[in-house]
Amino acid sequence: MPRRQSIHGHWSSRLAFVLAASGSAVGLGNIWRFPYITGEQGGGAFVLVYLLCVALVGLPVMMAEVLLGRRGRRNPIESMRMLSEEESGSGKWRLVGVLGVITGLLILSYYAVIASWTLAYVVEAARGAFTGADAATSRQLFEALEKDPLRMLAWFTLFLATAGWIVARGVAAGLERAVKLFMPLLLVLLLALVGYSLTTGDAGAAFAFLFDFGSHAIDGQMLLVAMGQAFFALSVGMGALMAYAAYLPQQTSIGGTAVTVAAANTVVSLLAGLIVFPLVFAHGLEAGQGPALVFHTLPIAFGQIPGGGFVGALFFLLLVFAALMSTLALLEPAVVWLVEQHDLRRGVAAFAVCGFVWLLGLATVASFGDVALLRLPHGGWYDMIEHATSNVLLPLGGLLIALFAGWVMCKNSTVEELDMGVGLRYDLWRMLLRFVAPLVLGFVLVCALGLCDAR
Ligand code: PHE
């Protein structure tokens, strides 16, 4: 089959794609969500299930998603329509793309709110609010932000406007260079913080909590949450990687790239766990307290170290940057779809999509900020959208991608696109994609919809 070309050009190299894909993958999902979900799930056994989910389901589905994106070379909806017509004679699998666009926007409606907390903390750190912080003051600091919905709204608007501006100007490619500098810097800071936490916090308790894999029984609910977290952290299941892979050079190895991105991503999550939990146990914080966990913990660390105000501000700034790169990936499917299929200018498309996300996000702000007028139960809206996106929509997208690439697409097409021969590695990938992924994801979805007694 003659190769299609992307109408927007290509990444300059394999490294450029690895950087963009890791930039999209590493974000709040690793540093904010992984520790709090692990805390809620009781550690050990959950961490093991998580690692298995990444290796046995997340990675093969990630490869499939990249494969589909590069073969289609258009926005996810159009790519899926074309591939579906080629492989099955009907375009109905375009729904995978539609689902991805919707999922991305729903995720963003709360992701940008959490990113706005991070942004607020840059300023808090810089003005010295962390100095000498203990568990109580750091809790007060966070509650003050939560109780001030207008302040949250202002940061939320600023964050989304910045992302929209970057997308509109089409300067995302320029950010590639920034990723090269910022991601290693973030890694260095994370390592330094791990060192600090392990030496001053309760390292023994943290290790036991995270790595005592037999800590408690594994059940369906835990598998569901681990799967959702794996997809969320890897940016798999909603077409973001598909959209990015449309610009991937033909000769780049998909398998090698996916392994690099997944491994780097998982390391960052584990480092975040090693920062948060020694402090949690040393300062009597509650591991399962939910989304505020990182915001209750990190100020304590920055409050104790010399120059903590500066280091803290830098850390939260890097986190904002990581969240921004993920945000661009969450926006990409919707924006390229509007540009390619509806002939909108990039700027108009970016404005429309961000405006829509902003409106949706108001509900998240209100549900955290206790806006009396709306009387949403605290965190209720967030819990609902969060559950629907991570535990239902991402696994559903992943399931459909696995079914399409594993069962609908003919074997030759995947062999050709993956370009790694038909040896053991290919067979393993195909077996995981055709059998393991659909079975696990099918089970998880049944549990998510409350149709099985998961406990
Ligand atoms: N993986 C990103 C993070 O960990 C979030 C994300 C999910 C980005 C899905 C794109 C698509 O923060």
Short mmCIF file of C-alpha atoms and ligand atoms in Angstrom, two decimals:
data_model
loop_
_atom_site.label_atom_id
_atom_site.label_comp_id
_atom_site.label_asym_id
_atom_site.label_seq_id
_atom_site.Cartn_x
_atom_site.Cartn_y
_atom_site.Cartn_z
CA MET A 1 0.00 0.00 0.00
CA PRO A 2 1.42 3.46 -0.84
CA ARG A 3 2.29 5.33 2.34
CA ARG A 4 0.16 8.27 3.30
CA GLN A 5 1.77 11.54 4.28
CA SER A 6 0.63 13.75 7.11
CA ILE A 7 -0.60 17.09 5.84
CA HIS A 8 1.11 18.85 8.76
CA GLY A 9 4.66 17.58 8.25
CA HIS A 10 6.66 15.24 10.47
CA TRP A 11 8.56 15.18 13.72
CA SER A 12 12.18 15.89 12.87
CA SER A 13 13.48 12.69 14.40
CA ARG A 14 12.66 9.74 16.58
CA LEU A 15 13.97 11.71 19.54
CA ALA A 16 11.53 14.51 18.80
CA PHE A 17 8.63 12.09 18.95
CA VAL A 18 9.92 10.41 22.11
CA LEU A 19 10.16 13.85 23.70
CA ALA A 20 6.70 14.90 22.62
CA ALA A 21 5.16 11.59 23.65
CA SER A 22 6.95 11.57 27.02
CA GLY A 23 6.06 15.21 27.47
CA SER A 24 2.43 14.29 26.96
CA ALA A 25 2.66 11.24 29.19
CA VAL A 26 4.61 12.62 32.14
CA GLY A 27 2.41 14.99 34.05
CA LEU A 28 0.00 15.30 36.91
CA GLY A 29 -0.99 11.70 36.30
CA ASN A 30 2.37 10.59 37.67
CA ILE A 31 3.15 13.15 40.31
CA TRP A 32 -0.29 14.06 41.63
CA ARG A 33 -2.59 11.15 40.75
CA PHE A 34 -0.34 8.12 41.22
CA PRO A 35 0.50 8.84 44.89
CA TYR A 36 -3.05 9.72 45.88
CA ILE A 37 -4.62 6.73 44.13
CA THR A 38 -1.96 4.43 45.57
CA GLY A 39 -2.69 5.90 48.99
CA GLU A 40 -6.41 5.31 48.60
CA GLN A 41 -5.84 1.76 47.41
CA GLY A 42 -3.58 0.87 50.33
CA GLY A 43 -0.23 0.57 48.51
CA GLY A 44 1.71 -2.70 47.92
CA ALA A 45 -0.72 -4.99 46.13
CA PHE A 46 -2.04 -2.05 44.13
CA VAL A 47 1.45 -1.04 42.98
CA LEU A 48 2.07 -4.59 41.76
CA VAL A 49 -1.22 -4.69 39.86
CA TYR A 50 -0.41 -1.28 38.41
CA LEU A 51 2.98 -2.41 37.11
CA LEU A 52 1.39 -5.49 35.54
CA CYS A 53 -1.31 -3.34 33.94
CA VAL A 54 1.33 -1.08 32.39
CA ALA A 55 3.43 -3.94 31.04
CA LEU A 56 0.74 -6.38 29.90
CA VAL A 57 -2.03 -4.07 28.72
CA GLY A 58 -0.89 -0.43 28.64
CA LEU A 59 2.23 -1.05 26.57
CA PRO A 60 0.70 -3.29 23.86
CA VAL A 61 -2.28 -0.95 23.50
CA MET A 62 0.07 2.03 23.34
CA MET A 63 1.93 0.35 20.45
CA ALA A 64 -1.38 -0.31 18.72
CA GLU A 65 -2.45 3.29 19.13
CA VAL A 66 0.81 4.61 17.69
CA LEU A 67 0.60 2.10 14.85
CA LEU A 68 -2.92 3.23 13.94
CA GLY A 69 -1.97 6.89 14.13
CA ARG A 70 1.03 6.53 11.88
CA ARG A 71 -0.84 4.41 9.36
CA GLY A 72 -3.77 6.82 9.24
CA ARG A 73 -1.70 10.01 9.31
CA ARG A 74 -4.75 12.19 9.99
CA ASN A 75 -6.69 13.29 13.08
CA PRO A 76 -7.89 10.27 15.12
CA ILE A 77 -11.47 10.36 13.80
CA GLU A 78 -10.45 10.51 10.16
CA SER A 79 -7.57 8.04 10.60
CA MET A 80 -9.90 5.51 12.18
CA ARG A 81 -12.49 6.04 9.47
CA MET A 82 -9.98 5.48 6.68
CA LEU A 83 -8.33 2.47 8.30
CA SER A 84 -11.69 1.01 9.14
CA GLU A 85 -12.83 1.31 5.50
CA GLU A 86 -9.61 -0.23 4.26
CA GLU A 87 -9.69 -3.11 6.66
CA SER A 88 -13.37 -3.86 7.12
CA GLY A 89 -15.23 -2.08 4.35
CA SER A 90 -17.17 0.18 6.73
CA GLY A 91 -16.16 3.35 8.47
CA LYS A 92 -17.84 2.66 11.78
CA TRP A 93 -14.64 2.39 13.81
CA ARG A 94 -14.34 6.15 13.45
CA LEU A 95 -16.30 6.10 16.69
CA VAL A 96 -13.03 5.29 18.45
CA GLY A 97 -11.81 8.70 17.36
CA VAL A 98 -15.05 10.42 18.36
CA LEU A 99 -14.88 8.80 21.78
CA GLY A 100 -11.27 9.94 22.14
CA VAL A 101 -12.08 13.56 21.36
CA ILE A 102 -14.86 13.59 23.95
CA THR A 103 -12.75 11.82 26.58
CA GLY A 104 -9.87 14.25 26.10
CA LEU A 105 -12.08 17.27 26.66
CA LEU A 106 -13.74 15.77 29.72
CA ILE A 107 -10.36 14.89 31.25
CA LEU A 108 -9.10 18.36 30.54
CA SER A 109 -12.07 19.93 32.31
CA TYR A 110 -10.65 18.77 35.65
CA TYR A 111 -7.00 18.30 34.68
CA ALA A 112 -6.69 22.02 34.08
CA VAL A 113 -8.18 22.71 37.52
CA ILE A 114 -5.56 20.56 39.24
CA ALA A 115 -2.92 22.26 37.08
CA SER A 116 -4.24 25.56 38.37
CA TRP A 117 -3.58 24.45 41.97
CA THR A 118 -0.02 23.77 40.87
CA LEU A 119 0.19 27.23 39.37
CA ALA A 120 -1.12 28.77 42.57
CA TYR A 121 1.56 26.86 44.51
CA VAL A 122 4.35 28.40 42.42
CA VAL A 123 3.34 31.73 43.90
CA GLU A 124 2.80 30.32 47.38
CA ALA A 125 6.31 28.84 47.35
CA ALA A 126 7.86 32.01 46.01
CA ARG A 127 6.23 34.22 48.67
CA GLY A 128 7.59 31.97 51.39
CA ALA A 129 4.30 30.41 52.49
CA PHE A 130 5.99 27.02 52.91
CA THR A 131 8.64 28.21 55.37
CA GLY A 132 8.62 25.97 58.41
CA ALA A 133 5.44 24.28 57.22
CA ASP A 134 4.15 21.31 59.17
CA ALA A 135 1.17 19.07 58.51
CA ALA A 136 -1.30 21.57 59.97
CA THR A 137 -0.09 24.69 58.17
CA SER A 138 0.21 22.89 54.88
CA ARG A 139 -3.38 21.69 55.22
CA GLN A 140 -4.53 25.24 55.99
CA LEU A 141 -2.70 26.52 52.94
CA PHE A 142 -4.57 24.12 50.70
CA GLU A 143 -7.91 24.72 52.35
CA ALA A 144 -7.49 28.44 51.87
CA LEU A 145 -7.15 27.84 48.14
CA GLU A 146 -10.13 25.48 48.07
CA LYS A 147 -12.31 27.96 49.90
CA ASP A 148 -11.50 30.68 47.41
CA PRO A 149 -13.19 29.62 44.16
CA LEU A 150 -12.49 32.95 42.52
CA ARG A 151 -8.75 32.55 43.02
CA MET A 152 -9.00 29.01 41.68
CA LEU A 153 -11.01 30.26 38.73
CA ALA A 154 -8.42 32.90 37.94
CA TRP A 155 -5.56 30.36 37.88
CA PHE A 156 -7.69 27.90 35.93
CA THR A 157 -8.46 30.54 33.31
CA LEU A 158 -4.82 31.57 33.07
CA PHE A 159 -3.67 27.98 32.62
CA LEU A 160 -6.21 27.16 29.93
CA ALA A 161 -5.63 30.44 28.12
CA THR A 162 -1.89 29.72 28.01
CA ALA A 163 -2.50 26.26 26.57
CA GLY A 164 -4.96 27.68 24.04
CA TRP A 165 -2.48 30.38 23.04
CA ILE A 166 0.28 27.80 22.47
CA VAL A 167 -2.01 25.64 20.34
CA ALA A 168 -3.36 28.61 18.42
CA ARG A 169 0.09 29.93 17.59
CA GLY A 170 1.18 26.44 16.55
CA VAL A 171 4.33 26.85 18.62
CA ALA A 172 4.03 23.39 20.16
CA ALA A 173 6.97 22.21 18.08
CA GLY A 174 9.08 24.91 19.72
CA LEU A 175 8.21 23.40 23.08
CA GLU A 176 9.96 20.24 22.01
CA ARG A 177 13.20 22.05 22.72
CA ALA A 178 11.93 23.10 26.11
CA VAL A 179 11.05 19.49 26.91
CA LYS A 180 14.69 18.55 26.36
CA LEU A 181 15.70 20.97 29.08
CA PHE A 182 12.77 20.87 31.48
CA MET A 183 12.13 17.16 31.69
CA PRO A 184 15.69 16.29 32.79
CA LEU A 185 15.54 19.19 35.24
CA LEU A 186 12.29 17.86 36.66
CA LEU A 187 13.91 14.45 36.97
CA VAL A 188 16.88 15.91 38.84
CA LEU A 189 14.58 17.72 41.26
CA LEU A 190 12.52 14.59 41.76
CA LEU A 191 15.66 12.60 42.57
CA ALA A 192 16.83 15.26 45.00
CA LEU A 193 13.44 15.22 46.69
CA VAL A 194 13.50 11.42 46.89
CA GLY A 195 16.87 11.73 48.63
CA TYR A 196 15.46 14.29 51.04
CA SER A 197 12.31 12.31 51.79
CA LEU A 198 14.08 9.02 52.31
CA THR A 199 16.64 10.53 54.67
CA THR A 200 14.35 12.73 56.73
CA GLY A 201 11.03 10.89 56.43
CA ASP A 202 9.97 7.42 57.40
CA ALA A 203 11.67 5.48 54.58
CA GLY A 204 11.01 2.07 56.13
CA ALA A 205 7.27 2.62 56.38
CA ALA A 206 7.14 4.03 52.85
CA PHE A 207 9.01 1.09 51.34
CA ALA A 208 6.82 -1.36 53.19
CA PHE A 209 3.72 0.52 52.05
CA LEU A 210 4.73 0.71 48.39
CA PHE A 211 6.54 -2.55 47.82
CA ASP A 212 5.00 -5.11 50.14
CA PHE A 213 3.20 -6.63 47.20
CA GLY A 214 1.38 -9.15 49.37
CA SER A 215 -0.04 -6.38 51.57
CA HIS A 216 -3.64 -7.26 50.87
CA ALA A 217 -5.89 -9.21 48.56
CA ILE A 218 -6.29 -8.18 44.95
CA ASP A 219 -9.85 -7.64 43.79
CA GLY A 220 -11.72 -6.44 40.73
CA GLN A 221 -12.07 -2.92 42.05
CA MET A 222 -8.32 -2.63 42.48
CA LEU A 223 -7.72 -3.93 38.96
CA LEU A 224 -10.18 -1.40 37.63
CA VAL A 225 -8.48 1.52 39.33
CA ALA A 226 -4.98 0.30 38.39
CA MET A 227 -5.97 -0.08 34.76
CA GLY A 228 -7.50 3.38 34.70
CA GLN A 229 -4.37 4.86 36.27
CA ALA A 230 -2.11 3.02 33.80
CA PHE A 231 -4.03 4.39 30.81
CA PHE A 232 -4.24 7.86 32.33
CA ALA A 233 -0.54 8.08 33.13
CA LEU A 234 0.56 6.65 29.78
CA SER A 235 -1.87 8.93 27.86
CA VAL A 236 -3.31 5.83 26.20
CA GLY A 237 -6.89 5.20 25.07
CA MET A 238 -8.10 8.61 23.91
CA GLY A 239 -6.32 9.25 20.64
CA ALA A 240 -3.65 11.67 21.88
CA LEU A 241 -0.83 9.34 20.91
CA MET A 242 -2.70 8.50 17.73
CA ALA A 243 -2.77 12.17 16.83
CA TYR A 244 0.95 12.58 17.64
CA ALA A 245 1.89 9.40 15.77
CA ALA A 246 0.42 10.91 12.59
CA TYR A 247 3.64 12.94 12.43
CA LEU A 248 5.97 10.03 13.24
CA PRO A 249 8.66 9.29 10.60
CA GLN A 250 8.08 6.01 8.79
CA GLN A 251 11.35 4.39 9.77
CA THR A 252 10.99 4.93 13.55
CA SER A 253 10.61 1.74 15.58
CA ILE A 254 7.23 1.80 17.29
CA GLY A 255 8.06 -0.97 19.79
CA GLY A 256 11.30 0.61 20.98
CA THR A 257 9.72 4.04 21.27
CA ALA A 258 6.74 2.78 23.25
CA VAL A 259 8.95 0.84 25.68
CA THR A 260 11.08 3.95 26.30
CA VAL A 261 8.07 6.17 26.93
CA ALA A 262 6.29 3.65 29.18
CA ALA A 263 9.41 2.90 31.22
CA ALA A 264 10.32 6.56 31.76
CA ASN A 265 6.74 7.28 32.74
CA THR A 266 6.59 4.51 35.29
CA VAL A 267 9.89 5.54 36.85
CA VAL A 268 8.51 9.06 37.39
CA SER A 269 5.40 7.67 39.10
CA LEU A 270 7.45 5.52 41.45
CA LEU A 271 9.75 8.45 42.28
CA ALA A 272 6.70 10.52 43.16
CA GLY A 273 5.59 7.73 45.49
CA LEU A 274 9.01 7.67 47.11
CA ILE A 275 8.82 11.40 47.74
CA VAL A 276 5.31 11.50 49.12
CA PHE A 277 5.01 8.46 51.38
CA PRO A 278 8.08 8.85 53.63
CA LEU A 279 6.71 12.31 54.49
CA VAL A 280 3.16 11.05 54.88
CA PHE A 281 4.22 8.51 57.49
CA ALA A 282 6.72 10.75 59.26
CA HIS A 283 4.21 13.58 59.68
CA GLY A 284 1.12 11.58 60.50
CA LEU A 285 -0.74 12.48 57.32
CA GLU A 286 -3.45 10.23 56.04
CA ALA A 287 -2.30 8.19 53.01
CA GLY A 288 -5.81 7.75 51.65
CA GLN A 289 -6.99 11.35 51.93
CA GLY A 290 -7.52 11.86 48.17
CA PRO A 291 -6.66 14.47 45.55
CA ALA A 292 -5.06 16.95 47.96
CA LEU A 293 -2.37 14.49 49.12
CA VAL A 294 0.56 15.91 47.16
CA PHE A 295 -0.45 19.46 48.03
CA HIS A 296 -0.51 18.59 51.71
CA THR A 297 2.83 16.80 51.61
CA LEU A 298 5.28 18.66 49.39
CA PRO A 299 5.10 22.02 51.20
CA ILE A 300 6.37 20.26 54.32
CA ALA A 301 9.48 19.15 52.45
CA PHE A 302 10.06 22.56 50.89
CA GLY A 303 9.41 24.20 54.23
CA GLN A 304 12.31 22.34 55.84
CA ILE A 305 15.06 22.50 53.25
CA PRO A 306 17.29 25.56 52.95
CA GLY A 307 16.23 27.66 49.98
CA GLY A 308 12.98 25.70 49.96
CA GLY A 309 10.99 28.67 48.72
CA PHE A 310 13.03 28.88 45.55
CA VAL A 311 13.30 25.12 45.01
CA GLY A 312 9.58 24.74 45.69
CA ALA A 313 8.66 27.45 43.21
CA LEU A 314 10.93 25.85 40.62
CA PHE A 315 9.46 22.42 41.26
CA PHE A 316 5.86 23.55 40.92
CA LEU A 317 6.81 25.55 37.83
CA LEU A 318 8.25 22.44 36.20
CA LEU A 319 5.10 20.59 37.17
CA VAL A 320 3.02 23.29 35.51
CA PHE A 321 5.12 22.84 32.41
CA ALA A 322 4.64 19.06 32.47
CA ALA A 323 0.89 19.57 32.88
CA LEU A 324 0.93 22.02 29.98
CA MET A 325 2.57 19.46 27.69
CA SER A 326 -0.09 16.93 28.69
CA THR A 327 -2.79 19.51 28.08
CA LEU A 328 -1.55 20.07 24.54
CA ALA A 329 -1.90 16.32 23.96
CA LEU A 330 -5.41 16.32 25.40
CA LEU A 331 -6.37 19.17 23.07
CA GLU A 332 -4.68 17.85 19.96
CA PRO A 333 -7.31 15.32 18.73
CA ALA A 334 -10.16 17.85 18.94
CA VAL A 335 -8.16 20.71 17.45
CA VAL A 336 -6.71 18.82 14.46
CA TRP A 337 -10.11 17.34 13.80
CA LEU A 338 -11.66 20.82 13.56
CA VAL A 339 -8.76 22.03 11.41
CA GLU A 340 -8.68 19.07 9.03
CA GLN A 341 -12.37 18.24 8.71
CA HIS A 342 -14.03 21.59 9.21
CA ASP A 343 -11.43 23.86 7.70
CA LEU A 344 -11.22 26.01 10.81
CA ARG A 345 -8.09 28.04 11.35
CA ARG A 346 -5.93 26.63 14.13
CA GLY A 347 -6.49 29.71 16.25
CA VAL A 348 -10.26 29.55 15.94
CA ALA A 349 -10.28 25.82 16.67
CA ALA A 350 -8.08 26.29 19.74
CA PHE A 351 -10.28 29.10 21.01
CA ALA A 352 -13.48 27.09 20.50
CA VAL A 353 -12.16 23.97 22.19
CA CYS A 354 -10.61 25.81 25.16
CA GLY A 355 -13.79 27.85 25.60
CA PHE A 356 -15.82 24.67 25.77
CA VAL A 357 -13.41 23.09 28.26
CA TRP A 358 -13.49 26.26 30.37
CA LEU A 359 -17.26 26.09 30.65
CA LEU A 360 -17.13 22.42 31.65
CA GLY A 361 -14.34 23.14 34.12
CA LEU A 362 -16.48 25.67 35.97
CA ALA A 363 -18.35 22.73 37.47
CA THR A 364 -15.10 21.23 38.78
CA VAL A 365 -14.02 24.55 40.27
CA ALA A 366 -17.42 24.87 41.90
CA SER A 367 -17.38 21.35 43.26
CA PHE A 368 -14.01 21.91 44.98
CA GLY A 369 -14.59 25.50 45.86
CA ASP A 370 -17.87 25.00 47.73
CA VAL A 371 -19.71 27.60 45.68
CA ALA A 372 -22.84 28.12 47.73
CA LEU A 373 -24.90 29.10 44.72
CA LEU A 374 -24.48 25.75 42.99
CA ARG A 375 -24.51 23.57 46.08
CA LEU A 376 -22.57 20.77 44.45
CA PRO A 377 -21.54 18.14 46.99
CA HIS A 378 -17.84 18.61 47.81
CA GLY A 379 -15.76 16.98 45.06
CA GLY A 380 -18.88 15.23 43.80
CA TRP A 381 -18.78 16.43 40.22
CA TYR A 382 -15.04 15.84 40.09
CA ASP A 383 -15.46 12.28 41.40
CA MET A 384 -18.06 11.55 38.77
CA ILE A 385 -16.17 12.89 35.75
CA GLU A 386 -12.95 11.43 37.06
CA HIS A 387 -14.46 7.97 37.44
CA ALA A 388 -16.19 8.15 34.06
CA THR A 389 -13.05 9.19 32.19
CA SER A 390 -10.32 7.11 33.87
CA ASN A 391 -12.26 4.00 34.75
CA VAL A 392 -14.73 3.79 31.89
CA LEU A 393 -13.88 5.91 28.84
CA LEU A 394 -10.10 5.34 28.68
CA PRO A 395 -10.38 1.55 29.14
CA LEU A 396 -13.23 1.53 26.61
CA GLY A 397 -11.09 3.43 24.09
CA GLY A 398 -8.22 1.00 24.83
CA LEU A 399 -10.48 -2.00 24.36
CA LEU A 400 -11.72 -0.76 20.99
CA ILE A 401 -8.17 0.02 19.86
CA ALA A 402 -7.05 -3.48 20.88
CA LEU A 403 -9.99 -5.12 19.12
CA PHE A 404 -9.46 -3.12 15.95
CA ALA A 405 -5.69 -3.59 15.71
CA GLY A 406 -5.82 -7.17 16.97
CA TRP A 407 -8.87 -8.63 15.26
CA VAL A 408 -10.15 -6.33 12.49
CA MET A 409 -6.87 -5.26 10.91
CA CYS A 410 -5.22 -7.92 8.85
CA LYS A 411 -2.02 -9.32 10.25
CA ASN A 412 0.07 -8.15 7.31
CA SER A 413 -0.86 -4.51 7.91
CA THR A 414 0.35 -4.66 11.50
CA VAL A 415 3.51 -6.56 10.58
CA GLU A 416 4.29 -3.96 7.96
CA GLU A 417 3.64 -0.99 10.23
CA LEU A 418 5.42 -2.30 13.33
CA ASP A 419 8.36 -3.32 11.18
CA MET A 420 9.95 -5.64 13.71
CA GLY A 421 9.65 -8.89 11.76
CA VAL A 422 7.42 -11.76 12.85
CA GLY A 423 9.53 -13.25 15.61
CA LEU A 424 8.83 -13.81 19.25
CA ARG A 425 8.42 -10.11 20.10
CA TYR A 426 5.74 -9.64 17.46
CA ASP A 427 3.89 -12.78 18.52
CA LEU A 428 3.98 -11.70 22.14
CA TRP A 429 2.60 -8.26 21.27
CA ARG A 430 -0.18 -9.74 19.16
CA MET A 431 -1.11 -12.29 21.79
CA LEU A 432 -1.31 -9.61 24.51
CA LEU A 433 -3.35 -7.37 22.22
CA ARG A 434 -5.78 -10.01 20.99
CA PHE A 435 -6.40 -11.94 24.18
CA VAL A 436 -5.01 -10.45 27.37
CA ALA A 437 -5.99 -6.81 26.75
CA PRO A 438 -9.60 -7.48 25.66
CA LEU A 439 -10.18 -9.93 28.51
CA VAL A 440 -8.79 -7.67 31.20
CA LEU A 441 -10.38 -4.53 29.79
CA GLY A 442 -13.71 -6.26 29.26
CA PHE A 443 -13.70 -7.41 32.89
CA VAL A 444 -12.68 -4.00 34.13
CA LEU A 445 -15.49 -2.31 32.20
CA VAL A 446 -18.07 -4.71 33.54
CA CYS A 447 -16.86 -3.84 37.05
CA ALA A 448 -16.79 -0.11 36.31
CA LEU A 449 -20.39 -0.16 35.24
CA GLY A 450 -21.26 -1.84 38.51
CA LEU A 451 -22.33 -5.02 36.77
CA CYS A 452 -20.13 -7.30 38.83
CA ASP A 453 -19.50 -7.62 42.51
CA ALA A 454 -15.89 -6.46 42.36
CA ARG A 455 -15.09 -6.88 46.05
N1 PHE B 1 -0.65 11.24 30.88
C1 PHE B 1 -0.96 12.57 31.29
C2 PHE B 1 -0.47 12.73 32.72
O1 PHE B 1 -0.01 11.80 33.30
C3 PHE B 1 -2.42 12.87 31.18
C4 PHE B 1 -2.98 12.58 29.82
C5 PHE B 1 -3.94 11.61 29.68
C6 PHE B 1 -2.50 13.24 28.70
C7 PHE B 1 -4.43 11.28 28.42
C8 PHE B 1 -2.98 12.93 27.44
C9 PHE B 1 -3.95 11.95 27.30
O2 PHE B 1 -0.55 13.76 33.29
#
